[in-house]
mmCIF file of C-alpha atoms and ligand atoms in Angstrom:
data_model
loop_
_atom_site.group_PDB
_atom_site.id
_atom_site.type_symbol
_atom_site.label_atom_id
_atom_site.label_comp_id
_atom_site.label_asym_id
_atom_site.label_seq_id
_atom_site.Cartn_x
_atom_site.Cartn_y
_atom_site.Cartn_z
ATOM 1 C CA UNK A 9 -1.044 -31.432 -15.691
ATOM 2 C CA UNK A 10 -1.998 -27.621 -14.335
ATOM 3 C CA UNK A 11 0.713 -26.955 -11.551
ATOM 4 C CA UNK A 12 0.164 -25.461 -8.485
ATOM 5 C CA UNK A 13 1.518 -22.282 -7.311
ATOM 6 C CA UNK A 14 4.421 -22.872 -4.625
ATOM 7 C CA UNK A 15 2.916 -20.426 -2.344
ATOM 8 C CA UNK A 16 -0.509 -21.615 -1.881
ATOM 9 C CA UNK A 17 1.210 -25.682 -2.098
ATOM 10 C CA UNK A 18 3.046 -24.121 0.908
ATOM 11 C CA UNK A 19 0.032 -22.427 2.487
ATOM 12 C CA UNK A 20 -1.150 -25.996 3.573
ATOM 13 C CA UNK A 21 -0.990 -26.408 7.413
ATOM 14 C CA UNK A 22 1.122 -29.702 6.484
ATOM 15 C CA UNK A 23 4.046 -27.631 4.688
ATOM 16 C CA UNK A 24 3.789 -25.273 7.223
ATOM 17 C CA UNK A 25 4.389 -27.836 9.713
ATOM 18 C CA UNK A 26 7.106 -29.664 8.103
ATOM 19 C CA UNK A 27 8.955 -26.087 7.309
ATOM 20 C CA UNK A 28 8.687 -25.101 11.061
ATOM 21 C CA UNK A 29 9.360 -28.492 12.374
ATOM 22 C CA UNK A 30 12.569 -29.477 10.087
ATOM 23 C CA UNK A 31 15.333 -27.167 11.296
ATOM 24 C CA UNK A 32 14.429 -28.624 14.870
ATOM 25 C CA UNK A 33 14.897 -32.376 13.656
ATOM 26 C CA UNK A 34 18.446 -33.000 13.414
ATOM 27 C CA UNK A 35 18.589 -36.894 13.700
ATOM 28 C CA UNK A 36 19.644 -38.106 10.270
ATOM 29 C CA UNK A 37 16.809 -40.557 10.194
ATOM 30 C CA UNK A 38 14.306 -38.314 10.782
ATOM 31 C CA UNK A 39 15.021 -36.424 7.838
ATOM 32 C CA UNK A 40 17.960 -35.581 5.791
ATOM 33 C CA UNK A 41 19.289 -32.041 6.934
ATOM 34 C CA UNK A 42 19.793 -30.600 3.795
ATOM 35 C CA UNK A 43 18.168 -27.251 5.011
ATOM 36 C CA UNK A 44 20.594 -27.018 8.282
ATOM 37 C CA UNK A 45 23.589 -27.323 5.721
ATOM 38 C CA UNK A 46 22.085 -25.028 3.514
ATOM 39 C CA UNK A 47 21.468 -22.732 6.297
ATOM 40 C CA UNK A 48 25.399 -23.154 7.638
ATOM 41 C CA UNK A 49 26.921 -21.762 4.181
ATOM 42 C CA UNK A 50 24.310 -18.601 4.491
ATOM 43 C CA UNK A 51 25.621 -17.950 8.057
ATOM 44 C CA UNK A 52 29.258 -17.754 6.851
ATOM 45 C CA UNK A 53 28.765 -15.617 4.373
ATOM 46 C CA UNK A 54 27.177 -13.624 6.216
ATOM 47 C CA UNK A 55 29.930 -13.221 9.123
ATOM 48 C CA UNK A 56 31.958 -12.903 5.800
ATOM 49 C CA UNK A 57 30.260 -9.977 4.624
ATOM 50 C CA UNK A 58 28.599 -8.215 7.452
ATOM 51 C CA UNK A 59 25.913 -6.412 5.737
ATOM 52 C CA UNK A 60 23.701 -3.779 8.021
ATOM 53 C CA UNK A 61 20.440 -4.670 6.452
ATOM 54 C CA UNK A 62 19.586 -7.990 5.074
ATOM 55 C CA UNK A 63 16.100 -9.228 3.893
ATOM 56 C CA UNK A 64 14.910 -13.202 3.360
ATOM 57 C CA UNK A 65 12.651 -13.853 0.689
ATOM 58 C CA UNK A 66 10.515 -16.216 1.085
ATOM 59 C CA UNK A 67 11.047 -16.435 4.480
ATOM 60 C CA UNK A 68 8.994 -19.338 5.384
ATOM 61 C CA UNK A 69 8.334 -20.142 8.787
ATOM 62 C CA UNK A 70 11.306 -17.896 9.900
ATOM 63 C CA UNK A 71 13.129 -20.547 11.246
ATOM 64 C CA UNK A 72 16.231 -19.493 9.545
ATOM 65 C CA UNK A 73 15.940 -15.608 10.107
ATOM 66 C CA UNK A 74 15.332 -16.543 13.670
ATOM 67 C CA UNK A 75 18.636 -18.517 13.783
ATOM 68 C CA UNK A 76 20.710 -15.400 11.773
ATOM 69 C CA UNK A 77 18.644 -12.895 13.945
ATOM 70 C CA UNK A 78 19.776 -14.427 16.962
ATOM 71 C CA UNK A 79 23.774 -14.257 15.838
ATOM 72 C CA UNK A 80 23.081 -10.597 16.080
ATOM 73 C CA UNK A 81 22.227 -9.644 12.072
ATOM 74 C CA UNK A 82 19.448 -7.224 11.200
ATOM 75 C CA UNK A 83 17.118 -9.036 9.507
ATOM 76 C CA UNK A 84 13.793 -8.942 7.993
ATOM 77 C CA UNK A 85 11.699 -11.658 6.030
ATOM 78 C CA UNK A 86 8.397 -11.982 3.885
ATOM 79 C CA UNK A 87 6.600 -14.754 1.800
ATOM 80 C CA UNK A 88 3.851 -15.046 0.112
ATOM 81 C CA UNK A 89 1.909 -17.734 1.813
ATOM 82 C CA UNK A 90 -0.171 -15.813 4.307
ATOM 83 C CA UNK A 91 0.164 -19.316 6.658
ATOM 84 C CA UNK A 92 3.720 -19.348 6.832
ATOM 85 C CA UNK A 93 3.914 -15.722 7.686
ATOM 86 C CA UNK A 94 1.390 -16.284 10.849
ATOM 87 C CA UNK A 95 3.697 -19.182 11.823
ATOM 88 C CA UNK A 96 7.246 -17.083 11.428
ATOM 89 C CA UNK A 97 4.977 -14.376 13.335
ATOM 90 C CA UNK A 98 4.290 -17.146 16.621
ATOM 91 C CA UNK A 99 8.063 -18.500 16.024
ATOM 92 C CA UNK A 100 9.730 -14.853 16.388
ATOM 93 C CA UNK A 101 7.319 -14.221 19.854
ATOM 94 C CA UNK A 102 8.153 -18.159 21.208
ATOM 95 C CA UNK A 103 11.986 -16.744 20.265
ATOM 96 C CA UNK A 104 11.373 -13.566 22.348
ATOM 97 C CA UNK A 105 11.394 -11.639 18.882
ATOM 98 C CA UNK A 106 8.757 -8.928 17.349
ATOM 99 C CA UNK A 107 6.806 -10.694 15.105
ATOM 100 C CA UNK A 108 6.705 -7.526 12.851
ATOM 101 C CA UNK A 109 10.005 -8.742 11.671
ATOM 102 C CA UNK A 110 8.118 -10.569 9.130
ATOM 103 C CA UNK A 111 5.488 -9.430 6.791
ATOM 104 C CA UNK A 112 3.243 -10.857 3.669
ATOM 105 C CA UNK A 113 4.944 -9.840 -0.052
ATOM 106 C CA UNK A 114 5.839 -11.432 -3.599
ATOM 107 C CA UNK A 115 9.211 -11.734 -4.324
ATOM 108 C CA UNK A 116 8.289 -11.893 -7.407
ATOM 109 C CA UNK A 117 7.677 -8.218 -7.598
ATOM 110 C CA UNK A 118 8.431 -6.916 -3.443
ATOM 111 C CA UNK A 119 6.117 -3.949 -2.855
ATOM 112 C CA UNK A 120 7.230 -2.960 0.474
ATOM 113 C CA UNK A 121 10.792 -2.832 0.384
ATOM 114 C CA UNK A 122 12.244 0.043 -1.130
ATOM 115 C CA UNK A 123 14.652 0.503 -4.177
ATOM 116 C CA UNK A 124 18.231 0.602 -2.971
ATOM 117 C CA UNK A 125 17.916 0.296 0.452
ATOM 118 C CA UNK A 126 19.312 -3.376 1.052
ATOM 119 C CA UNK A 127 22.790 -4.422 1.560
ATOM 120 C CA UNK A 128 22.269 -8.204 1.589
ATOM 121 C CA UNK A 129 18.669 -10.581 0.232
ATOM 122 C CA UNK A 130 18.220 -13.899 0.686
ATOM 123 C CA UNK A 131 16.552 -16.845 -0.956
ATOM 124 C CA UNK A 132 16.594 -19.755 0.617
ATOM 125 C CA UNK A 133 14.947 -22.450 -1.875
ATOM 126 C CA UNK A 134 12.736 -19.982 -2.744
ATOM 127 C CA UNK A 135 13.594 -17.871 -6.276
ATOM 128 C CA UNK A 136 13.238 -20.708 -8.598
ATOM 129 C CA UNK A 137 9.384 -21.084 -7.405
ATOM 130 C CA UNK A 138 8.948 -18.051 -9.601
ATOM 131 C CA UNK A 139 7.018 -18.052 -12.658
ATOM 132 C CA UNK A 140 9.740 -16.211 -14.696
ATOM 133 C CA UNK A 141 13.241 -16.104 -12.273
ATOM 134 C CA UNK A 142 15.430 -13.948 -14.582
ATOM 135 C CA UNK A 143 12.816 -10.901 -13.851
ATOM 136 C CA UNK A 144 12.570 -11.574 -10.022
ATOM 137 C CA UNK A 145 16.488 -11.552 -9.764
ATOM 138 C CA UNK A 146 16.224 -7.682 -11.472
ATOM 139 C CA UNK A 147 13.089 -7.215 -9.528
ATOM 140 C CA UNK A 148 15.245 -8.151 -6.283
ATOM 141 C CA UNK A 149 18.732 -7.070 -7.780
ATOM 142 C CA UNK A 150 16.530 -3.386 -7.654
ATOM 143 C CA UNK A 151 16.399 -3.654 -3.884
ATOM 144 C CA UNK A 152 20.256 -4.046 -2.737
ATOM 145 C CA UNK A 153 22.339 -0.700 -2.696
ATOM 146 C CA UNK A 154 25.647 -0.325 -5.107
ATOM 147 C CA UNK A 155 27.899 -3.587 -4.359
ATOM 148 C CA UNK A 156 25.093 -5.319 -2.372
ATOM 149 C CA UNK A 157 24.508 -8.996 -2.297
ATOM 150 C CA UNK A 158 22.363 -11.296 -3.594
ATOM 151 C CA UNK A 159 22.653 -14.647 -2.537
ATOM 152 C CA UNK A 160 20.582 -17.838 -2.929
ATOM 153 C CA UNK A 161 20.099 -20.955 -3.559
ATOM 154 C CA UNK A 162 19.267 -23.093 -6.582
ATOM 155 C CA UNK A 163 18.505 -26.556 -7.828
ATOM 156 C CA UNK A 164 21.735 -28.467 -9.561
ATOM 157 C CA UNK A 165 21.105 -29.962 -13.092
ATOM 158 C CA UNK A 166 23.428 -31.762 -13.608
ATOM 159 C CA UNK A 167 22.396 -33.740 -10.618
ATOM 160 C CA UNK A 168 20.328 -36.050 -13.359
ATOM 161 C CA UNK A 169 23.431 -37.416 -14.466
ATOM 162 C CA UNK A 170 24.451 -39.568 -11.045
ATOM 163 C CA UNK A 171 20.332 -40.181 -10.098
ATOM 164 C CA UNK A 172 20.849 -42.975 -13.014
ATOM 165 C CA UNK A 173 16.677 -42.062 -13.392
ATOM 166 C CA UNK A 174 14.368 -40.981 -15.600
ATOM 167 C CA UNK A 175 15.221 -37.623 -14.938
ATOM 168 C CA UNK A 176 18.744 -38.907 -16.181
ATOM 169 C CA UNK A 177 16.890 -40.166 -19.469
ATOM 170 C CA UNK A 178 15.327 -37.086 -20.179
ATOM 171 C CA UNK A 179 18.774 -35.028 -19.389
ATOM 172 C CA UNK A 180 20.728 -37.457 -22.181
ATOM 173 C CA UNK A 181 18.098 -37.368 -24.321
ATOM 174 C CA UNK A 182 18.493 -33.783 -24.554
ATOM 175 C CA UNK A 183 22.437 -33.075 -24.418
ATOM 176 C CA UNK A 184 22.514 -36.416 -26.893
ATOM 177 C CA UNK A 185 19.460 -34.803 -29.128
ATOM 178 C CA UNK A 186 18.432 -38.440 -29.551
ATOM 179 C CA UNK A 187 15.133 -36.750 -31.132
ATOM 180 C CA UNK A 188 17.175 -36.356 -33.809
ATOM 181 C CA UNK A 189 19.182 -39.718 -34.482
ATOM 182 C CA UNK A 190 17.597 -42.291 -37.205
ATOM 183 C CA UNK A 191 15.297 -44.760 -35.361
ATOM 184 C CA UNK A 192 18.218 -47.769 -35.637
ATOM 185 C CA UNK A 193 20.321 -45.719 -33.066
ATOM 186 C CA UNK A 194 17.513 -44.537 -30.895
ATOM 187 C CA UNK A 195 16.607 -48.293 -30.161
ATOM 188 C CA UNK A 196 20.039 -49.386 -29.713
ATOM 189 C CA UNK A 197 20.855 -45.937 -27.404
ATOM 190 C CA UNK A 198 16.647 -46.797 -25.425
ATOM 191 C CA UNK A 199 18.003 -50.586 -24.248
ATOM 192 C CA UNK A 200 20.764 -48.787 -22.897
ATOM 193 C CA UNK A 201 19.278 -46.634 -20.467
ATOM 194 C CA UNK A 202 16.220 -49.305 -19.547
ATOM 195 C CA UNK A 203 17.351 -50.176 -16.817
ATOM 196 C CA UNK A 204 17.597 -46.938 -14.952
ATOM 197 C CA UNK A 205 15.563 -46.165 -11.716
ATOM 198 C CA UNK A 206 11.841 -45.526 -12.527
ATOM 199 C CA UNK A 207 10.698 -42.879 -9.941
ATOM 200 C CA UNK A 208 7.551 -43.747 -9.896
ATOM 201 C CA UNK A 209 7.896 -47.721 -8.971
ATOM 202 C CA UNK A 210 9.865 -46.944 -6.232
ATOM 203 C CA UNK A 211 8.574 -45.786 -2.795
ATOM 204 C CA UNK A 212 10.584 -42.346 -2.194
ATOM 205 C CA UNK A 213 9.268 -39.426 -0.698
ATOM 206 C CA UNK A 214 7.740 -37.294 -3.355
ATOM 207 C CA UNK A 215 10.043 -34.738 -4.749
ATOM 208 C CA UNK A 216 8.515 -31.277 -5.473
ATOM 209 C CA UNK A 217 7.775 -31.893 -9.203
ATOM 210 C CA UNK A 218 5.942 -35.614 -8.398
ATOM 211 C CA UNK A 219 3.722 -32.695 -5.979
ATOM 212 C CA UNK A 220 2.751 -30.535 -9.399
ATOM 213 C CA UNK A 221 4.082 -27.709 -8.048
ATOM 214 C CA UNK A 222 5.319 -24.903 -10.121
ATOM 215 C CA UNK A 223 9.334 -24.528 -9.913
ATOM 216 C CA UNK A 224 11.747 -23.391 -12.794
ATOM 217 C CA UNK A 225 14.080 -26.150 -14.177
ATOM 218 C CA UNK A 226 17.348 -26.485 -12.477
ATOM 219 C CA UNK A 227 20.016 -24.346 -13.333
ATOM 220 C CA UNK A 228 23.387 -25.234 -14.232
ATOM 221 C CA UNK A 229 26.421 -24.521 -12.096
ATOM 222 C CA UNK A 230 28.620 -24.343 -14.903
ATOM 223 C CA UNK A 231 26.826 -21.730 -17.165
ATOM 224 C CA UNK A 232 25.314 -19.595 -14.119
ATOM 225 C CA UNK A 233 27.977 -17.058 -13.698
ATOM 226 C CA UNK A 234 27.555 -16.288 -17.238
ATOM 227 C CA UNK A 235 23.761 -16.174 -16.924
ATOM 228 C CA UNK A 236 24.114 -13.542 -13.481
ATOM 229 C CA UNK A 237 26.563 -11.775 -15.401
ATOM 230 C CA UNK A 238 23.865 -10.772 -18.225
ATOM 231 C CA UNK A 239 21.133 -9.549 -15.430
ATOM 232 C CA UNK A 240 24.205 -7.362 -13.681
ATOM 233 C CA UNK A 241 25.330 -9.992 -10.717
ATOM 234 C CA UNK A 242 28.550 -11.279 -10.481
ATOM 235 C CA UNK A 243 28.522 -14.880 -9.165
ATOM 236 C CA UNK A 244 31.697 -14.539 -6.596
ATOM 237 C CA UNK A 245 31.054 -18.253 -5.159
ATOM 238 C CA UNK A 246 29.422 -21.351 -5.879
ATOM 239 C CA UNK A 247 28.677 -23.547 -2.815
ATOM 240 C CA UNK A 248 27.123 -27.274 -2.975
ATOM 241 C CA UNK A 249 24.847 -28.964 -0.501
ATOM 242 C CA UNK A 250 22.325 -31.753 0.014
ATOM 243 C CA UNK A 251 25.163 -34.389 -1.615
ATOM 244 C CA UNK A 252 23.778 -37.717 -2.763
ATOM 245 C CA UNK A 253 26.680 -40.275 -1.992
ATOM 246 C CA UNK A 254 24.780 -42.899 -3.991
ATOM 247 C CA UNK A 255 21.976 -43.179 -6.678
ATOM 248 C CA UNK A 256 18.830 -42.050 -4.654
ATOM 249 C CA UNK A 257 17.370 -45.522 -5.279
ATOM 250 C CA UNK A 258 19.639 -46.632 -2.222
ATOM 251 C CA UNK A 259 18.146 -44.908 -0.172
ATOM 252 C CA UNK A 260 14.846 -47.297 -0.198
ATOM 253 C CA UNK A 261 16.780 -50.281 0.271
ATOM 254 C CA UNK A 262 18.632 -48.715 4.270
ATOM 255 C CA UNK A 263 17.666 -45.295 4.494
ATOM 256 C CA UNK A 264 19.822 -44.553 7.698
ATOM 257 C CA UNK A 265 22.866 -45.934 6.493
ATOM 258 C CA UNK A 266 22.329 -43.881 2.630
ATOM 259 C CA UNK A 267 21.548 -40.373 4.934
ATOM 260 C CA UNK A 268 24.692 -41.333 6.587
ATOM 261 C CA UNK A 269 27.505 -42.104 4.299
ATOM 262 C CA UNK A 270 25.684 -38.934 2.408
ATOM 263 C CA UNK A 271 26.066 -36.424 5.018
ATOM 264 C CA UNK A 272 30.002 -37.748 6.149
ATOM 265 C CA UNK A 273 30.297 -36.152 2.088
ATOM 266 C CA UNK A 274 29.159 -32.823 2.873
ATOM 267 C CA UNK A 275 31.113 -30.066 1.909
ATOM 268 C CA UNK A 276 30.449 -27.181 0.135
ATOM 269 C CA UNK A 277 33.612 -26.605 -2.353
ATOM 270 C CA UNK A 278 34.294 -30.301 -3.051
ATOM 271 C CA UNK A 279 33.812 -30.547 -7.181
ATOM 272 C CA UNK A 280 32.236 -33.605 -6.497
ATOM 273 C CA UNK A 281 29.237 -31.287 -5.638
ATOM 274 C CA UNK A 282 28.971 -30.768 -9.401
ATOM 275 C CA UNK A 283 27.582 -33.832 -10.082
ATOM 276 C CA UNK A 284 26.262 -34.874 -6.264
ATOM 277 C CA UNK A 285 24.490 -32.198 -5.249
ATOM 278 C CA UNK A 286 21.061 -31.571 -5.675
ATOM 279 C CA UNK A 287 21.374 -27.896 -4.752
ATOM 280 C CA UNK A 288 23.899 -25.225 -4.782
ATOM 281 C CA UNK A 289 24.133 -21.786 -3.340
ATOM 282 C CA UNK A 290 25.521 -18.402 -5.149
ATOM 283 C CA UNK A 291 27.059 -15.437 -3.891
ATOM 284 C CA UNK A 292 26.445 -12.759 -6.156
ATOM 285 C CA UNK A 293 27.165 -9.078 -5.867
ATOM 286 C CA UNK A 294 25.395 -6.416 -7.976
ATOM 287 C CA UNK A 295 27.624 -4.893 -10.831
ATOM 288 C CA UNK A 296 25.342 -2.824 -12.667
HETATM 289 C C1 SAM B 317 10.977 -24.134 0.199
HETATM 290 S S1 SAM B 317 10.173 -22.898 1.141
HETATM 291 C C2 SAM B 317 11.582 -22.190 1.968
HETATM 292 C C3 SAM B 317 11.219 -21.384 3.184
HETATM 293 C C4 SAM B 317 12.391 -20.788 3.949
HETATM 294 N N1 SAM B 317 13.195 -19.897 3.131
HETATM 295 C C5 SAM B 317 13.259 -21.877 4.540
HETATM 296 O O1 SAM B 317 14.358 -22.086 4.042
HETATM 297 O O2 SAM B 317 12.836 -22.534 5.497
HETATM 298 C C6 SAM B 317 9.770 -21.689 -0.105
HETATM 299 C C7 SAM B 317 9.006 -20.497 0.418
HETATM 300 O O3 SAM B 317 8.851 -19.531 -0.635
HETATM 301 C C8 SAM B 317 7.551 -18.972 -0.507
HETATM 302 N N2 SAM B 317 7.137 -18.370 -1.786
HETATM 303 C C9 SAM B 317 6.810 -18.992 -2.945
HETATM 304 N N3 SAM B 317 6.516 -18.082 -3.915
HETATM 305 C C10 SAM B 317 6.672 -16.857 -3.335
HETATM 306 C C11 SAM B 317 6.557 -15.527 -3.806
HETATM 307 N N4 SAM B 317 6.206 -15.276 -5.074
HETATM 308 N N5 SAM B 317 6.820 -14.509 -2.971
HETATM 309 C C12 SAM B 317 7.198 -14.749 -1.682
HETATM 310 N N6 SAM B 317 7.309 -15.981 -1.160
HETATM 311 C C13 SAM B 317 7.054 -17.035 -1.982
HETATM 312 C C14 SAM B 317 6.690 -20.132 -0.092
HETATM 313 O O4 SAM B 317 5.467 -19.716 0.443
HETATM 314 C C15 SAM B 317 7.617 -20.835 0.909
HETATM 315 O O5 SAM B 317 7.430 -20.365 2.221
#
């Protein structure tokens, strides 16, 4: 199947809408708050650090920049969907803000922000939309001045393991190489895993690869810091959100109660997160 690029899936006036309407929803059973957690752990590092001049990629609707703006920071934002920068553009004037705090780029390969001239860029879910993520982190690593940071957020693989889905099939499959095992093994290991969740039997709310569009594969919170360390970052802090108290298929059996018990687990440095989190955030300061 040909996937679509994330910025023109989020160009749709429906994404659009759901990005600027999300941070405003807080009720649990509206929809799970991942984003407001997520959004938490970038404020405190940022009172942490207090860098002059920070910059979100992929800015969105600015919902978040508006937020961090308003706690005094100096911040600027971009994206590449043209709709979502009109939107952070009426958000920032509802908010009493210039809209020229936002502006239409690629983070893929940022034209309008200079070389060394950043102390602090965000990504909030937005770097592993990239077509190749390694070069945008040296494309964006470029940006921050000596010691700057770099922090963002990424998608946690070895969240397959507790889904007890197909996505956990296809993550044994590979750590097992079951490809390889002779065919009296593979039957015995396939009745094992049959019963798991099938994803698409169930009625959940489509995750972003069930939407086609183009995202890298999740990364790995126990190999990252070696993978920064090769492009120059060092990873000083690895923080977990959106935990999953349960197998996901709860959650179409009492969706309130699944949202609930999930969120009472929130917190970003339990180890838990490892395996419970879908997402995880990294703190990483240029080296080189
Ligand atoms: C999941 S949304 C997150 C938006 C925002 N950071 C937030 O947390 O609300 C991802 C955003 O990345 C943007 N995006 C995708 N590819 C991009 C690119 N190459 N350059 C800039 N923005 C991009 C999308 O248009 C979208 O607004």
């Amino acid at each position: 199947m040909k996937k679509t690029n994330a910025f023109q899936f989020f160009n749709k006036v429906s994404s659009v809408k759901e990005y600027s309407d999300m941070y405003k929803k807080l009720r649990l059973d509206l929809r799970y708050p991942a984003n407001v957690k997520r959004e938490q752990i970038f404020v405190k590092l940022l009172k942490k650090h207090k860098p002059k001049k920070i910059i979100d990629a992929g800015c969105g609707t600015g919902m978040p920049l508006i937020d961090i703006k308003k706690k005094g920071f100096n911040i600027i934002g971009y994206d590449k969907a043209k709709n979502m920068v009109s939107e952070a553009k009426e958000n920032l004037k509802s908010n009493g803000l210039s809209p020229d705090l936002v502006f239409y780029d690629n983070f893929e390969n940022p034209k309008k922000v200079k070389n060394n001239s950043v102390d602090c860029i965000l990504g909030m879910g937005a770097f592993y939309y990239a077509k190749n993520v390694n070069k945008t982190l040296l494309n964006q690593k470029k940006k921050l001045k000596k010691n700057g940071r770099l922090i963002f957020s990424l998608r946690n693989r070895l969240f397959d393991i507790i889904t007890l889905n197909n996505y956990t099939k296809k993550f044994l499959d590979e750590i097992y190489e079951v490809k390889k095992l002779k065919k009296e093994w593979k039957n015995k290991y396939k009745n094992l895993t049959k019963n798991f969740t099938d994803r698409k039997k169930i009625k959940l709310e489509k995750n972003i690869d069930e939407e086609g569009v183009y995202n890298h594969i999740p990364h790995n919170p126990l190999t990252i810091t070696d993978e920064m360390t090769k492009l120059g970052l060092s990873v000083e802090g690895i923080y977990f959100y959106h935990f999953h108290a349960f197998p996901p298929l709860f959650e179409t059996f009492d969706k309130n109660y699944y949202r609930k018990i999930s969120w009472k687990i929130e917190n970003p440095l339990d180890w838990r997160g490892f395996f419970l989190a879908s997402t995880f955030i990294i703190d990483c300061k240029k080296i080189f």
